[in-house]
XYZ file of C-alpha atoms in Angstrom:
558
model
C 162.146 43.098 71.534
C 161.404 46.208 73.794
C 163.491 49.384 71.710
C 162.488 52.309 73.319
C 159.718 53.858 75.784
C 159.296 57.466 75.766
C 156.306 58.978 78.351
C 155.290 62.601 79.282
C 153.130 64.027 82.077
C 152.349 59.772 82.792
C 151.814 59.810 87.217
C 154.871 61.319 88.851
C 156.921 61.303 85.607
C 156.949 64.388 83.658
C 159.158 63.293 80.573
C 161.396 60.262 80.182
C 163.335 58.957 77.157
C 164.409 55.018 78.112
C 166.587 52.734 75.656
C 166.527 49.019 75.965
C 169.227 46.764 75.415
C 169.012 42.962 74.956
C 169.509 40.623 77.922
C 169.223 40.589 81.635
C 168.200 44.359 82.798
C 167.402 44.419 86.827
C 165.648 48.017 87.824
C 166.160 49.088 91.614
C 165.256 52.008 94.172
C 163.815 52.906 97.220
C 160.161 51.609 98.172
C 157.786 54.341 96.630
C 160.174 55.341 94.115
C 158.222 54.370 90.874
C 159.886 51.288 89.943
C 156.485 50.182 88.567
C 155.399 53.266 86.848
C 157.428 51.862 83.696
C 155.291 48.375 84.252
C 152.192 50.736 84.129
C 153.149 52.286 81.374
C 153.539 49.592 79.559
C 150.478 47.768 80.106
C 148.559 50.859 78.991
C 150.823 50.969 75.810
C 149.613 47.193 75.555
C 145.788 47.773 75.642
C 145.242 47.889 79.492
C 142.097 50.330 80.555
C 143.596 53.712 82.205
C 141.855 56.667 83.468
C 142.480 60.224 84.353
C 144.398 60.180 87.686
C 146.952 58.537 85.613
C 147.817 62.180 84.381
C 150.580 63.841 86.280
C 149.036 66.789 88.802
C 148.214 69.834 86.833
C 148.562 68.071 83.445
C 145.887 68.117 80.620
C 147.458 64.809 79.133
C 149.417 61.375 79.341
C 151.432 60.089 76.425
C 153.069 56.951 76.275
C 155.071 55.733 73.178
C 156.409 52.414 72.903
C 159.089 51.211 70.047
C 159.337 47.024 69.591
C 161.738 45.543 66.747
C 159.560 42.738 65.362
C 161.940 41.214 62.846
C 161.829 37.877 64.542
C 157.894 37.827 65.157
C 156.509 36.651 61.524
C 153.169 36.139 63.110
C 153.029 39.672 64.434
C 153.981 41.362 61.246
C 151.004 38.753 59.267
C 148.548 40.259 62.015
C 149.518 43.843 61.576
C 149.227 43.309 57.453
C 145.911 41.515 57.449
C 144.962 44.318 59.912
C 146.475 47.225 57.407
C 148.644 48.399 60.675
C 151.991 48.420 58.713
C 154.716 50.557 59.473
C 158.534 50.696 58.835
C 160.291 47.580 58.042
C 161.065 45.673 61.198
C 159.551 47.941 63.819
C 156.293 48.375 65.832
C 155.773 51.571 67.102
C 152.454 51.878 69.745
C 151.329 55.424 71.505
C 148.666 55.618 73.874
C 146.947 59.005 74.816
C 144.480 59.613 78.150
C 143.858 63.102 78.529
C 141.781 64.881 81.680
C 138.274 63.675 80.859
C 139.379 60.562 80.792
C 139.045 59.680 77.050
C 142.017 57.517 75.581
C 143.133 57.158 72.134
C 145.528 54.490 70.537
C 147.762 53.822 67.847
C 149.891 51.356 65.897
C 152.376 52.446 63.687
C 150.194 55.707 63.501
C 147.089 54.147 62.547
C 144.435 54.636 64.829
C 143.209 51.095 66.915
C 141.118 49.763 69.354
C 142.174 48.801 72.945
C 141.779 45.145 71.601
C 143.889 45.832 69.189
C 146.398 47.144 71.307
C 145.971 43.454 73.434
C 146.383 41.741 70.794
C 149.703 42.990 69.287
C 150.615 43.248 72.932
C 150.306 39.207 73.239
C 152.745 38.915 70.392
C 155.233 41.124 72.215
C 155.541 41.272 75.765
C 154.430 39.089 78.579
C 154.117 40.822 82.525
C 154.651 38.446 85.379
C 154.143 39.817 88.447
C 152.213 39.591 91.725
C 149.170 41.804 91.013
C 148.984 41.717 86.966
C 147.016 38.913 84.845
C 149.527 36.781 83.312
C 149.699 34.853 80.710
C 150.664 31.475 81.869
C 147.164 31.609 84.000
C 145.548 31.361 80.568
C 144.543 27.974 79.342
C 145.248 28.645 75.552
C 148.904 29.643 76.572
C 149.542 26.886 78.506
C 148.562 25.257 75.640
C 150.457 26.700 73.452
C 153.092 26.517 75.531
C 153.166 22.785 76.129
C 152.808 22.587 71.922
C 155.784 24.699 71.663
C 157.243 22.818 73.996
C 156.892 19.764 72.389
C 157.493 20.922 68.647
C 154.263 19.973 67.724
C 152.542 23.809 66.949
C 152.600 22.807 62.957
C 150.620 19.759 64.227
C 147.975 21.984 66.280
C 147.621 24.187 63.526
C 146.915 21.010 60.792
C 144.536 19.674 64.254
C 142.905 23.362 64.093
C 142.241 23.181 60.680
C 140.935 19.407 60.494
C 138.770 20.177 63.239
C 137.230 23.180 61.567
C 137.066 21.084 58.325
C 135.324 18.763 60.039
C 132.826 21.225 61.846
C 132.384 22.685 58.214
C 131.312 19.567 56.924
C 128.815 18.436 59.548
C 127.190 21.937 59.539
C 126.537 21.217 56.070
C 125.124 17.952 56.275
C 122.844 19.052 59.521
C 121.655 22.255 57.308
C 120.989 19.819 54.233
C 119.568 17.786 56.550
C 117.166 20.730 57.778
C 116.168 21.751 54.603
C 115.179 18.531 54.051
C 113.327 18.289 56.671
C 110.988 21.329 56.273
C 110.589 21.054 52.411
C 109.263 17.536 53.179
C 105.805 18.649 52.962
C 106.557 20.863 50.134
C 108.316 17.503 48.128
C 105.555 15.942 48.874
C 102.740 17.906 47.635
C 104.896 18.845 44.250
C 104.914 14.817 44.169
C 101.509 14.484 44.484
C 100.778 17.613 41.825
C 103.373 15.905 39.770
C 101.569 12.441 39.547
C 98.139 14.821 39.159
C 99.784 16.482 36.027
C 101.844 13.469 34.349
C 98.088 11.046 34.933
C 96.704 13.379 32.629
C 99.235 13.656 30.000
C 98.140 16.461 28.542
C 99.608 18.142 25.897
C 98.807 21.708 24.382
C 98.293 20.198 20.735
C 95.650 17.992 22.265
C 93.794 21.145 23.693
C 93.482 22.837 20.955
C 92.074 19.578 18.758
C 89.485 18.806 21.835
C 88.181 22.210 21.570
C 87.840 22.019 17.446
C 86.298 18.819 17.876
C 83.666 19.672 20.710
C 82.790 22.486 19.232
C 81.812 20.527 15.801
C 80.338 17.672 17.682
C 78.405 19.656 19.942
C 76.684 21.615 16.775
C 76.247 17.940 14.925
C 72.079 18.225 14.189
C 72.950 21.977 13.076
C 75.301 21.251 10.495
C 73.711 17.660 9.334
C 70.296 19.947 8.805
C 72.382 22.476 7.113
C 74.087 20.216 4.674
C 70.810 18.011 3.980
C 69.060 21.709 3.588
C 71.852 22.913 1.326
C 72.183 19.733 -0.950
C 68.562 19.447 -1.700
C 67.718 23.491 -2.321
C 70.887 23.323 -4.892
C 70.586 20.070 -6.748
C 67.287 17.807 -5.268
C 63.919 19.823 -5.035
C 61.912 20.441 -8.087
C 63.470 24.164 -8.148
C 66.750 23.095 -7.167
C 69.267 26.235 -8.018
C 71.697 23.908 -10.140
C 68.459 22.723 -12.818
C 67.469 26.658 -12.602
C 70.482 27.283 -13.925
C 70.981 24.733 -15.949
C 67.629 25.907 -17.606
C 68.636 29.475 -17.769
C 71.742 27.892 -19.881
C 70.093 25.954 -22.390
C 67.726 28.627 -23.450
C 70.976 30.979 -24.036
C 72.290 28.378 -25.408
C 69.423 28.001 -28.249
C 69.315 32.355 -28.597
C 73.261 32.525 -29.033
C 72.989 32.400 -32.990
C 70.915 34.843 -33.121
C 73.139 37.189 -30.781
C 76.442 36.426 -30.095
C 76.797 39.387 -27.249
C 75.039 35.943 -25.057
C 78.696 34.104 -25.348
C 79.986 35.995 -22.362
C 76.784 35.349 -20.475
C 76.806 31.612 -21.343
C 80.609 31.448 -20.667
C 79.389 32.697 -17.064
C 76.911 30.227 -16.251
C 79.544 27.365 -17.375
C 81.689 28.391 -14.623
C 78.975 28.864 -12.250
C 77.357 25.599 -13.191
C 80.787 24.060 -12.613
C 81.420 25.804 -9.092
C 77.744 24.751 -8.081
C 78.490 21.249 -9.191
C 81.574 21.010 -6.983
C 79.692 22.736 -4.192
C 77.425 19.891 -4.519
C 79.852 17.309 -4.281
C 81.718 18.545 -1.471
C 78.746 19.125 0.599
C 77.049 15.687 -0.074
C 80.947 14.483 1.168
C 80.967 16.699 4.400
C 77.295 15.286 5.271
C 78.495 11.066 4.437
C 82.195 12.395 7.194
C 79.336 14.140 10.046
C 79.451 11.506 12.774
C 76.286 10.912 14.555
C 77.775 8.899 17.114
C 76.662 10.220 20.863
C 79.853 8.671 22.179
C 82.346 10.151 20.674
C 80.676 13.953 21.810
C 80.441 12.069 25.730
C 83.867 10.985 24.854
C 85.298 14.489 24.553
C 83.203 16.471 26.888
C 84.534 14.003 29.645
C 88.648 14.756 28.332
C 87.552 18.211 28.640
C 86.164 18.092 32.014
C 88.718 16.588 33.422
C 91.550 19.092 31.820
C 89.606 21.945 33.271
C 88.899 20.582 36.487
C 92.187 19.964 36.926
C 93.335 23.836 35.824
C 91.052 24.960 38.475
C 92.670 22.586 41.325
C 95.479 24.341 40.577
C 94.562 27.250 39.782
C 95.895 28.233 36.385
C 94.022 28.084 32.905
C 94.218 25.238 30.676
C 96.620 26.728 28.730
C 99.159 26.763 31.425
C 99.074 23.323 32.693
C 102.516 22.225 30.407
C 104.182 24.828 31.837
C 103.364 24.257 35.123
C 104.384 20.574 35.188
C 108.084 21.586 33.654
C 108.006 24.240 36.745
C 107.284 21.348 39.278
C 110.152 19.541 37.948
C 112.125 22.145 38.205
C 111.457 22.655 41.744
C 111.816 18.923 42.669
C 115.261 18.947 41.327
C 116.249 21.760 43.274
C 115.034 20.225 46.801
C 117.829 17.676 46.119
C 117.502 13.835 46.955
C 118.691 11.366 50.097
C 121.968 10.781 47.611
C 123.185 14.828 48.401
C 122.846 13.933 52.118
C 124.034 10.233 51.447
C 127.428 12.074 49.897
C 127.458 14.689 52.575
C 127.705 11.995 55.195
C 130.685 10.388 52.715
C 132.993 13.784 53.390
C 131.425 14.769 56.986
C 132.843 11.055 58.130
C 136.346 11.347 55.618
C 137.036 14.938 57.585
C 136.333 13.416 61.058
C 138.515 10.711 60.835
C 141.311 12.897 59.208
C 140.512 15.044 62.388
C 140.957 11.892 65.014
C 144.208 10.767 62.724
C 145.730 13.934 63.519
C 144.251 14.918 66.855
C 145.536 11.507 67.993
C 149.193 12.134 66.537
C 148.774 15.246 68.416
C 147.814 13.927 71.739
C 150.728 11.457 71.697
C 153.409 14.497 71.123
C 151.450 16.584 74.054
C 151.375 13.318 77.005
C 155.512 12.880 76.407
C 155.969 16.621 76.598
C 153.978 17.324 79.454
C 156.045 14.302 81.246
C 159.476 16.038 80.802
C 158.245 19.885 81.064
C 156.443 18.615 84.482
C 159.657 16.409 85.843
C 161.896 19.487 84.984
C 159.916 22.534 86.421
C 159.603 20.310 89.383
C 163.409 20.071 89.968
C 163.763 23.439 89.418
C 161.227 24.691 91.918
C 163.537 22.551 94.348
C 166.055 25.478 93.958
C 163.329 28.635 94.374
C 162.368 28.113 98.106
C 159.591 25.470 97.477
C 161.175 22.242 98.910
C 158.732 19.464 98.113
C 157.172 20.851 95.270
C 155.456 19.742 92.197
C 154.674 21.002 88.766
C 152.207 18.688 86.528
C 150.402 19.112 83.821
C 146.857 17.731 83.411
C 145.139 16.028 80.364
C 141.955 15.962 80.634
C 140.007 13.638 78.046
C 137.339 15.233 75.450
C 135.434 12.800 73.966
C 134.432 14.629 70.759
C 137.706 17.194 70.921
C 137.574 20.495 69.452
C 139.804 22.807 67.672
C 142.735 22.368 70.185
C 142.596 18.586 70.375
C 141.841 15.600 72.006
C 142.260 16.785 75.854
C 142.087 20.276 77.621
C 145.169 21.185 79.195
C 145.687 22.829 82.655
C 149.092 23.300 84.412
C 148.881 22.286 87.994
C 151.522 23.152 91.026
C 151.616 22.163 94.709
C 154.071 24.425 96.211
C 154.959 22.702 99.084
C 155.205 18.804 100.113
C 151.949 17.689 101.502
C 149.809 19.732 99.658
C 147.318 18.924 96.831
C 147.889 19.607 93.200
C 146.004 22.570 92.127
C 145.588 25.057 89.298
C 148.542 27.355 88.779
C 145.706 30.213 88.188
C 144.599 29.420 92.446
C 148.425 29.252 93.482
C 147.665 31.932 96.634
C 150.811 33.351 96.784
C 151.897 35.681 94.162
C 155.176 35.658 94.679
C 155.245 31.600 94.499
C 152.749 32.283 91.306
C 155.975 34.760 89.902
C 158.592 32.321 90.514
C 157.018 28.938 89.107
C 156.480 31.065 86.054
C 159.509 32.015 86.253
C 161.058 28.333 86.182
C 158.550 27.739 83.945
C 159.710 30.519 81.445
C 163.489 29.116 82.248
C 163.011 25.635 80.417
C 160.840 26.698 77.472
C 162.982 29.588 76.650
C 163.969 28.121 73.308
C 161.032 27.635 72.743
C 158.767 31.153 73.610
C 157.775 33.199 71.406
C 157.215 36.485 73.492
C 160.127 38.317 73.383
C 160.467 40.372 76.088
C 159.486 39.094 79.625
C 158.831 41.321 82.433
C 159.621 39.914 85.594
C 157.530 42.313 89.334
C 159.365 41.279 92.384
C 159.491 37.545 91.911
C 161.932 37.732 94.650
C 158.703 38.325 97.020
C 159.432 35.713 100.358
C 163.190 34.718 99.366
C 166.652 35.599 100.276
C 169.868 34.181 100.567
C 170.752 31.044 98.489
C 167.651 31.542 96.965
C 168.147 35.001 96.210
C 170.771 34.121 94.088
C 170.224 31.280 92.560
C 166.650 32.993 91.419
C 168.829 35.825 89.895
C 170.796 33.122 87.853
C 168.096 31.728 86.841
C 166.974 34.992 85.260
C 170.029 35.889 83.747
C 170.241 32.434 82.208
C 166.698 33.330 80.955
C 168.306 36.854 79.248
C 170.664 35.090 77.184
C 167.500 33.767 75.129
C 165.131 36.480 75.895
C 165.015 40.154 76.515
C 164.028 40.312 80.412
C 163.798 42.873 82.831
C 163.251 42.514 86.165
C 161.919 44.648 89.104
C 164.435 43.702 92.376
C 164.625 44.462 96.059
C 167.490 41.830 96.629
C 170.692 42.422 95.872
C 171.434 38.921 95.142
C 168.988 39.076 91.678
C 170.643 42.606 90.967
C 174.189 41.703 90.689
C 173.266 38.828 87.970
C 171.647 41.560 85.484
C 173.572 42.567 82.748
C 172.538 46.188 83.267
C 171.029 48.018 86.011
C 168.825 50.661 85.796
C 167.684 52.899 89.359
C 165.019 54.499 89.946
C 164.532 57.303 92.165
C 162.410 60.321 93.017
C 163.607 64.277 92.511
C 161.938 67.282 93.024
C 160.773 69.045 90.142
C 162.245 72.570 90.896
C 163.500 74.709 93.656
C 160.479 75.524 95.999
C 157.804 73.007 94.065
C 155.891 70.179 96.388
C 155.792 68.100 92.944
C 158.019 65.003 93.366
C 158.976 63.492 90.204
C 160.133 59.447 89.199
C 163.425 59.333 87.369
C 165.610 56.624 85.605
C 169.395 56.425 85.566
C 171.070 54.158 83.912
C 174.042 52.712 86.561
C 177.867 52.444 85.546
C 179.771 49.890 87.197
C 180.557 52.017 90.291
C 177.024 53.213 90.723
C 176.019 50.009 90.642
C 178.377 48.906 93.763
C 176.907 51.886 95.816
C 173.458 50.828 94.364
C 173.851 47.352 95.626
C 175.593 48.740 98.872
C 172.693 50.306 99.354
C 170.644 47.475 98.735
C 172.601 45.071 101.422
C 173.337 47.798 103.922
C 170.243 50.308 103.824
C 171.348 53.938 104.875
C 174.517 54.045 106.580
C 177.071 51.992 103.719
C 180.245 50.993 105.310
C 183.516 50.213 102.972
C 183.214 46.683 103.622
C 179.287 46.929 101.897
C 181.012 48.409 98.922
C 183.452 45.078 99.015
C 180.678 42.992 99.079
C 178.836 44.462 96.736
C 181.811 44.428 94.105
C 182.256 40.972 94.963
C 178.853 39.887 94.410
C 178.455 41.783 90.902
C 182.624 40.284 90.196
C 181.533 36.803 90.757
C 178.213 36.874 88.803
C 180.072 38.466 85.796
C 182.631 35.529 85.575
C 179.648 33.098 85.562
């Protein structure tokens, strides 16, 4: 709840020090007296856009520091961690700064922020209903949340939240799958067709090498047949064949050795080169009987060749490379993924929307009871805040494909008088009817809010009397849950607060023009003359005072 405010040089205030207590707290004063300087103040501390006439006359700056104990507001103390906006245990502290040339700064718990920021925390902490400032309760998502609290189904809209983005998550997926299969369909198929070009010719790097060995022998047969017919008959068939040259040389060394034995070595020679020659012979006339003269076989290879390297140029690599570039190919068809990914994507895309319906229904089902009861009571109670004939409902309208918040959007509608068409609380014309349905409003779910502190401008606006009265009850009754404070012109709604705070106007020294807005905090007898005041305007006669101490006895024994 609300701690402390503290501003300097802020309008007609120069410096102010204010302590809040829990409860009902009702501020009076004259018109013009700067009851809602503290409401303006507070909105700025909250994120709202301010300028430099906000700075007191003859003032370089405005400073407004706001305390809040947060103990009870787990989500506000998650935010400020995941935001790194921490401060002492249990407390918020904001400051806002506007100085002459109308640049602002912020803070949370002396960090520096954003006016977003400041919004944001703001939503978790205080909530402004009043004729002129944007409330809450003419937001959609916080009538929604409202109803959900209302019903004790926010676990429910969180799981529904979380479903639904599951859900989203999961179709996203499929749709991008989807997408990508769609453009690499071109590129699947021509890595098909490349694929079926490469595996048809089933060619291995082994084979390449043996082709070329092959070819190049074939393609050379007449050389080396004439080579090897040459060869055999110049060494062992011609009439001066080498191997009977030699073999002549041999025998007549042979027949000289006894005569000189230095031949031995010579002879010993020509044995091993008539043995070499011999098997030189033999291999050679064996290598001419293996040469194939068979044109086939050559027309046989050339056309294996000249379809490997036709195919290397198609696509562009060497011969060499053609392996390689089939394993590549398969590599990149596996990649693209098949119909089964998308098959199994459709398998969780339709588990995670029917989880979504399953809970979005449960949801629904909680939401259509609530709204029954929250509409039937803030009805009745409007019966008792000057709008005889009135109606509060709440509308569900059907979404056919839901989203993150369910099944239905939900707007609050009100008819403030009998005869009248139900309409959207945020076009209710009147403000002060506006203040006062949202107060009734705020009344019933009170257990359930989580804001808490409510601020509460002149909902008294167009009432009196009975009204008057029972309004200020209603208020109170509201305190004992929440921390409210209220800004009053009736008596009636100030004798139910639990403290009462005026506000009035001073000069700010002897001889100076400057008037400045001050806060007192009323005792019980200043609050009689207060409320004298209030019922009897300037001259207050004894029997005022009665009245007034009546009215503030009888609302303390209730």
């Amino acid at each position: 709840m609300l701690k402390h405010l503290s501003l300097r040089d802020f309008v007609i205030v120069d410096q102010m020090e204010l302590d809040f207590m829990p409860g009902f707290t009702v501020l009076t004063g004259e018109t013009g007296a700067g009851k809602s300087i503290l409401i303006d103040a507070l909105t700025l501390a909250l994120g709202e856009r301010g300028d430099a006439s906000q700075i007191r006359l003859g003032c370089e700056r405005a400073e407004i520091n706001v305390a809040f104990e947060i103990g009870n507001l787990p989500d506000l103390i998650r935010w400020l961690d995941a935001n790194d906006l921490q401060g002492d245990a249990g407390i918020c502290l904001m400051r806002r700064i506007i100085d002459a040339g109308g640049r602002s700064r912020s803070y949370i718990n002396g960090h520096t922020v954003t006016l977003q920021q400041l919004r944001i925390a703001g939503e978790y902490l205080v909530s402004i209903h009043s004729q002129h400032a944007h409330q809450s309760l003419l937001q959609k998502d916080a009538q929604r949340e409202l109803l959900d609290a209302f019903s004790g189904c926010g676990d429910l809209a969180h799981a529904v939240k979380l479903a639904y983005h599951d859900w989203q998550d999961r179709y996203q997926q499929r749709m991008a799958t989807e997408q990508r299969a769609a453009e690499s369909l071109e590129k699947r198929e021509q890595l098909e067709w490349q694929l079926r070009e490469l595996s048809a010719l089933n060619f291995l790097l082994e084979e390449w090498q043996t082709l070329q060995v092959d070819h190049s022998r074939l393609s050379h047969m007449a050389s080396l047949l004439e080579a090897a017919e040459s060869g055999i008959e110049t060494l062992s068939e011609n009439e001066a064949a080498v191997l009977t040259q030699i073999n002549s040389v041999h025998s007549q060394l042979q027949n000289l050795l006894e005569y000189d034995d230095q031949l031995r070595t010579i002879i010993d020679l020509l044995d091993a080169a008539r043995i070499q020659l011999q098997e030189g012979i033999y291999e050679l006339k064996h290598y001419r009987q293996q040469l194939d003269l068979d044109p086939q076989v050559l027309q046989t290879i050339e056309q294996r060749l000249s379809a490997i390297h036709a195919t290397a140029r198609k696509f562009r690599v060497t011969p060499e490379e053609l392996p390689q570039l089939l394993e590549t190919i398969n590599h990149q068809l596996e990649a693209l993924g098949s119909d089964s990914d998308i098959s199994h994507l459709k398998t969780l895309e339709a588990a995670a929307q029917a989880h979504y319906f399953k809970q979005a229904k449960a949801l629904s089902a909680a939401r259509q009871k609530a709204s029954e009861t929250l509409s039937q009571q803030v009805s009745a109670s409007m019966q008792t805040i000057a709008m005889p004939g009135g109606k509060f409902s709440i509308a569900l309208t059907p979404l056919e494909q839901g989203n993150a918040n369910g099944l239905e959007q939900i707007e609050f509608q009100v008819a403030a008088h009998e005869g009248i068409p139900l309409r959207p609380l945020a076009k209710v014309a009147s403000g002060g009817e506006l203040s006062r349905i949202s107060l009734a409003i705020q009344v019933i779910t009170s257990k359930v809010g989580t804001v808490p502190t409510l601020i509460f401008d002149e909902v008294d606006v167009g009432i009196g009397g009975q009204v008057a009265e029972i309004v200020g009850k209603l208020l109170r009754k509201l305190g004992k849950e929440r921390q409210v404070l209220c800004i009053t012109h009736l008596p009636q709604v100030a004798a139910t607060g639990d403290q009462q705070w005026q506000v009035f106007k001073s000069a700010d020294h002897a001889g100076s023009r400057q008037v400045l807005s001050k806060i007192t905090i009323l005792n019980q007898q200043d609050r009689v003359e207060e409320i004298a005041r209030m019922l009897g305007g300037v001259n207050i006669t004894e029997t005022t005072r009665q009245h007034a101490a009546e009215m503030l006895q009888n609302s303390a024994c209730e």
